[in-house]
CSV table of C-alpha atoms in Angstrom, one decimal:
chain,number,residue,atom,x,y,z
A,1,MET,CA,0.0,0.0,0.0
A,2,ASN,CA,1.5,3.4,-1.0
A,3,LYS,CA,1.8,6.4,1.3
A,4,LEU,CA,-1.3,8.1,-0.2
A,5,ASN,CA,-3.5,5.1,0.4
A,6,LYS,CA,-2.3,4.8,3.9
A,7,ARG,CA,-3.1,8.4,4.6
A,8,LEU,CA,-6.6,8.1,3.1
A,9,LYS,CA,-7.2,5.0,5.2
A,10,LYS,CA,-6.2,6.9,8.4
A,11,ILE,CA,-8.8,9.6,7.4
A,12,TYR,CA,-11.5,7.1,6.8
A,13,ASN,CA,-10.9,5.8,10.3
A,14,LYS,CA,-11.7,9.3,11.7
A,15,PHE,CA,-15.3,9.4,10.5
A,16,ASP,CA,-18.1,7.1,9.5
A,17,LYS,CA,-18.2,7.0,5.7
A,18,ASN,CA,-21.8,5.7,5.8
A,19,MET,CA,-23.0,8.6,7.9
A,20,PHE,CA,-24.4,11.9,6.7
A,21,TYR,CA,-22.8,15.0,8.2
A,22,ASN,CA,-23.9,18.6,8.3
A,23,PHE,CA,-21.8,20.9,6.1
A,24,GLU,CA,-19.7,22.4,8.8
A,25,ASP,CA,-18.7,19.1,10.3
A,26,ALA,CA,-17.9,17.7,6.9
A,27,ILE,CA,-15.7,20.6,5.8
A,28,ASN,CA,-13.9,20.6,9.1
A,29,ILE,CA,-13.0,16.9,8.7
A,30,LEU,CA,-11.6,17.6,5.3
A,31,LYS,CA,-9.6,20.7,6.5
A,32,LYS,CA,-8.2,18.9,9.6
A,33,ASN,CA,-7.1,15.9,7.5
A,34,LYS,CA,-5.5,17.7,4.5
A,35,ILE,CA,-2.8,15.4,3.0
A,36,SER,CA,-1.3,17.5,0.2
A,37,ASN,CA,1.2,20.4,0.1
A,38,PHE,CA,-0.9,22.5,-2.2
A,39,ILE,CA,-4.1,24.4,-1.8
A,40,GLU,CA,-6.7,21.8,-2.8
A,41,SER,CA,-10.0,22.5,-4.4
A,42,VAL,CA,-13.2,21.7,-2.6
A,43,ASP,CA,-15.3,19.5,-4.9
A,44,ILE,CA,-18.9,18.5,-4.8
A,45,ALA,CA,-20.8,15.6,-6.4
A,46,ILE,CA,-24.5,16.1,-6.5
A,47,ASN,CA,-26.5,13.0,-7.4
A,48,LEU,CA,-29.8,14.0,-9.0
A,49,ASN,CA,-33.0,12.1,-9.9
A,50,THR,CA,-33.3,13.4,-13.5
A,51,TYR,CA,-36.1,11.0,-14.6
A,52,LYS,CA,-39.8,11.8,-14.8
A,53,ASN,CA,-42.2,9.3,-16.3
A,54,LYS,CA,-39.2,7.2,-17.5
A,55,ILE,CA,-37.9,10.2,-19.5
A,56,LYS,CA,-34.5,11.5,-18.6
A,57,TYR,CA,-33.9,15.3,-18.4
A,58,ASN,CA,-30.4,16.7,-18.5
A,59,ILE,CA,-29.2,19.6,-16.4
A,60,ASN,CA,-26.8,22.0,-18.2
A,61,ASN,CA,-26.1,25.5,-17.1
A,62,PHE,CA,-23.5,28.0,-15.8
A,63,LEU,CA,-23.1,30.5,-12.9
A,64,VAL,CA,-20.7,32.8,-11.2
A,65,LEU,CA,-20.3,31.8,-7.5
A,66,PRO,CA,-20.6,34.5,-4.8
A,67,TYR,CA,-17.1,33.7,-3.7
A,68,ASN,CA,-15.4,32.6,-6.8
A,69,ILE,CA,-12.0,31.2,-7.8
A,70,LYS,CA,-10.6,33.7,-10.3
A,71,LYS,CA,-8.4,31.8,-12.6
A,72,LYS,CA,-6.9,33.5,-15.7
A,73,LYS,CA,-8.2,31.9,-18.8
A,74,LYS,CA,-7.2,32.3,-22.4
A,75,ILE,CA,-10.3,33.4,-24.3
A,76,VAL,CA,-11.0,33.1,-28.0
A,77,VAL,CA,-13.7,35.3,-29.6
A,78,PHE,CA,-15.1,34.9,-33.0
A,79,ALA,CA,-16.5,38.3,-33.9
A,80,LYS,CA,-16.3,41.2,-36.4
A,81,GLY,CA,-16.7,44.9,-36.4
A,82,LYS,CA,-17.7,46.5,-33.2
A,83,ASP,CA,-18.0,43.2,-31.4
A,84,ALA,CA,-14.4,42.4,-32.3
A,85,ILE,CA,-13.3,45.7,-30.9
A,86,THR,CA,-15.3,45.1,-27.7
A,87,ALA,CA,-13.7,41.7,-27.3
A,88,LYS,CA,-10.2,43.1,-27.6
A,89,GLU,CA,-11.0,46.0,-25.2
A,90,ASN,CA,-12.2,43.6,-22.6
A,91,GLY,CA,-9.3,41.2,-22.5
A,92,ALA,CA,-9.9,38.5,-25.1
A,93,ASN,CA,-6.6,36.8,-26.1
A,94,PHE,CA,-7.5,36.0,-29.7
A,95,VAL,CA,-10.1,37.7,-31.8
A,96,GLY,CA,-10.9,37.2,-35.4
A,97,MET,CA,-12.8,35.3,-38.1
A,98,GLU,CA,-11.3,33.1,-40.9
A,99,ASN,CA,-7.8,33.7,-39.7
A,100,LEU,CA,-8.6,32.6,-36.2
A,101,LEU,CA,-10.4,29.6,-37.6
A,102,GLU,CA,-7.3,28.4,-39.4
A,103,LEU,CA,-5.1,28.9,-36.2
A,104,ILE,CA,-7.5,26.6,-34.3
A,105,LYS,CA,-7.6,24.0,-37.1
A,106,LYS,CA,-3.8,23.9,-37.2
A,107,ASN,CA,-3.5,23.8,-33.4
A,108,LYS,CA,-1.4,26.9,-33.4
A,109,ILE,CA,-2.8,28.5,-30.3
A,110,LYS,CA,-3.7,27.5,-26.8
A,111,TYR,CA,-7.1,28.5,-25.3
A,112,ASP,CA,-9.5,27.7,-22.5
A,113,VAL,CA,-12.8,29.2,-23.7
A,114,VAL,CA,-14.3,30.0,-27.1
A,115,ILE,CA,-17.0,32.7,-27.5
A,116,ALA,CA,-18.9,33.5,-30.7
A,117,THR,CA,-21.4,36.1,-31.8
A,118,PRO,CA,-24.6,34.5,-33.4
A,119,ASP,CA,-23.6,35.8,-36.9
A,120,THR,CA,-20.4,33.7,-36.8
A,121,ILE,CA,-22.0,30.3,-36.0
A,122,LYS,CA,-22.1,29.2,-39.7
A,123,LEU,CA,-18.4,29.9,-40.0
A,124,ILE,CA,-17.3,28.0,-36.9
A,125,LYS,CA,-19.5,24.9,-37.4
A,126,VAL,CA,-16.5,23.2,-39.0
A,127,LEU,CA,-14.7,23.4,-35.6
A,128,GLY,CA,-17.3,21.0,-34.1
A,129,PRO,CA,-15.0,17.9,-34.3
A,130,ILE,CA,-12.2,19.9,-32.6
A,131,LEU,CA,-14.0,21.9,-30.0
A,132,GLY,CA,-16.9,19.5,-29.3
A,133,PRO,CA,-14.8,16.7,-27.6
A,134,LYS,CA,-13.2,19.4,-25.4
A,135,GLY,CA,-16.5,20.8,-24.3
A,136,LEU,CA,-15.5,24.1,-25.9
A,137,MET,CA,-18.0,24.5,-28.7
A,138,PRO,CA,-19.9,27.8,-28.3
A,139,ASN,CA,-23.3,27.3,-26.8
A,140,TYR,CA,-26.3,29.6,-26.3
A,141,LYS,CA,-27.2,28.0,-23.0
A,142,LEU,CA,-23.7,28.5,-21.6
A,143,ASP,CA,-23.6,32.1,-22.7
A,144,THR,CA,-20.7,31.5,-25.1
A,145,VAL,CA,-22.9,32.3,-28.1
A,146,THR,CA,-23.9,35.8,-27.4
A,147,ASN,CA,-24.3,39.4,-28.6
A,148,ASN,CA,-23.1,40.6,-25.2
A,149,ILE,CA,-19.4,40.0,-25.6
A,150,LYS,CA,-18.4,42.3,-22.7
A,151,ASP,CA,-20.5,40.5,-20.1
A,152,SER,CA,-19.6,37.1,-21.3
A,153,ILE,CA,-15.9,37.8,-21.0
A,154,LYS,CA,-16.4,39.5,-17.6
A,155,ASN,CA,-18.2,36.4,-16.3
A,156,ILE,CA,-15.4,34.1,-17.4
A,157,GLN,CA,-12.8,36.4,-15.9
A,158,ASN,CA,-14.8,36.4,-12.6
A,159,GLY,CA,-14.7,32.6,-12.3
A,160,LYS,CA,-17.8,31.4,-14.2
A,161,ILE,CA,-18.3,27.7,-13.9
A,162,ASN,CA,-20.3,25.4,-16.2
A,163,TYR,CA,-22.0,22.4,-14.8
A,164,LYS,CA,-24.0,19.4,-16.2
A,165,ASN,CA,-25.0,16.0,-15.1
A,166,ASP,CA,-23.2,12.9,-16.4
A,167,LYS,CA,-24.9,9.8,-17.7
A,168,ASN,CA,-25.5,8.7,-14.1
A,169,GLY,CA,-27.3,12.0,-13.2
A,170,ILE,CA,-24.3,13.3,-11.2
A,171,ILE,CA,-23.0,16.9,-11.3
A,172,HIS,CA,-19.3,17.2,-10.5
A,173,THR,CA,-17.9,20.7,-9.9
A,174,THR,CA,-15.8,22.9,-7.6
A,175,ILE,CA,-17.2,25.3,-5.0
A,176,GLY,CA,-13.9,26.9,-3.8
A,177,LYS,CA,-10.5,26.2,-2.2
A,178,ILE,CA,-9.8,24.5,1.1
A,179,ASN,CA,-8.4,27.7,2.5
A,180,PHE,CA,-11.8,29.5,2.0
A,181,GLU,CA,-13.7,30.3,5.2
A,182,ASN,CA,-16.5,27.8,5.9
A,183,TYR,CA,-19.3,30.3,5.4
A,184,LYS,CA,-18.0,31.2,1.9
A,185,LEU,CA,-17.9,27.5,0.9
A,186,LYS,CA,-21.4,26.9,2.3
A,187,LYS,CA,-22.8,30.0,0.6
A,188,ASN,CA,-21.3,28.9,-2.7
A,189,LEU,CA,-22.8,25.4,-2.4
A,190,LYS,CA,-26.2,26.8,-1.5
A,191,TYR,CA,-26.0,29.2,-4.4
A,192,LEU,CA,-25.2,26.3,-6.8
A,193,ILE,CA,-28.0,24.2,-5.4
A,194,LEU,CA,-30.5,27.0,-5.9
A,195,ASN,CA,-29.3,27.4,-9.5
A,196,ILE,CA,-29.8,23.7,-10.1
A,197,LYS,CA,-33.3,23.8,-8.6
A,198,LYS,CA,-34.2,26.5,-11.2
A,199,GLN,CA,-33.4,23.9,-13.9
A,200,ASN,CA,-35.7,21.4,-12.3
A,201,TYR,CA,-38.0,20.9,-15.3
A,202,ASN,CA,-40.9,20.1,-12.9
A,203,LEU,CA,-39.1,17.0,-11.6
A,204,ASN,CA,-40.2,15.7,-8.2
A,205,LYS,CA,-38.9,18.3,-5.8
A,206,ASN,CA,-38.9,15.9,-2.9
A,207,THR,CA,-36.7,13.4,-4.6
A,208,PHE,CA,-34.7,15.6,-7.0
A,209,PHE,CA,-31.6,15.6,-4.8
A,210,LYS,CA,-30.6,12.0,-4.0
A,211,LYS,CA,-27.2,12.5,-2.5
A,212,ILE,CA,-24.5,15.2,-2.1
A,213,THR,CA,-20.9,14.3,-1.4
A,214,LEU,CA,-18.2,16.8,-0.4
A,215,SER,CA,-14.5,16.1,-1.0
A,216,THR,CA,-11.1,17.8,-1.8
A,217,THR,CA,-8.8,17.2,-4.7
A,218,MET,CA,-6.7,14.5,-2.9
A,219,GLY,CA,-9.1,13.8,0.0
A,220,VAL,CA,-12.0,11.5,0.8
A,221,GLY,CA,-15.7,11.9,0.0
A,222,ILE,CA,-18.1,12.8,2.9
A,223,ASN,CA,-21.8,12.5,2.6
A,224,ILE,CA,-23.6,15.7,3.7
A,225,ILE,CA,-27.2,16.2,5.0
A,226,ILE,CA,-29.2,17.6,2.0
A,227,SER,CA,-31.8,19.3,4.2
A,228,ASP,CA,-29.0,21.4,5.7
A,229,LEU,CA,-28.6,23.1,2.3
A,230,LEU,CA,-32.1,23.4,0.8
């Protein structure tokens, strides 16, 4: 057994992995048993009941958390005219049309986010096989196809996160860093849950949230009491 597994085993011995804890107790367990030398992310796994009448509904949205993790991202914007000028003025790293398309096709630039104005969609459709698998294809729902370039860039720079459920109905995302104060992490999580509830599609409110698990990048997963957060 390697050192990491031994450390994790010691942590598991300090709490009941089958028990459900309130948020404060759960986050304190994670903080007291930190095992890495870097500032870990605090991650959340939210297991949803996304079925109604045997039909599966997918949750897919974005938000900017109240206490966000600002991480500098390289932003590509497909735009022309005034929109292109706005993109450059607000910090986009790469702005253009056909020339930018070729740079992406030839893998000449590195980027984290791609934004496009609606009038450029036909142009960038050919990038589907490149951007799609990376989850970077511009999307109206995620505010990356927009006429409001300024706000879209601002949200990204302010730590916007995208979230969606996987095939098992689980949303995996990050709500902060382990060095955040507890109340900030809890407020971020409650804000995320509220945002998810708005995408409920009239699913059964009493059984929509099946299970919520809190963890850190290198730590263990702890089940938390759902009613403590709703």
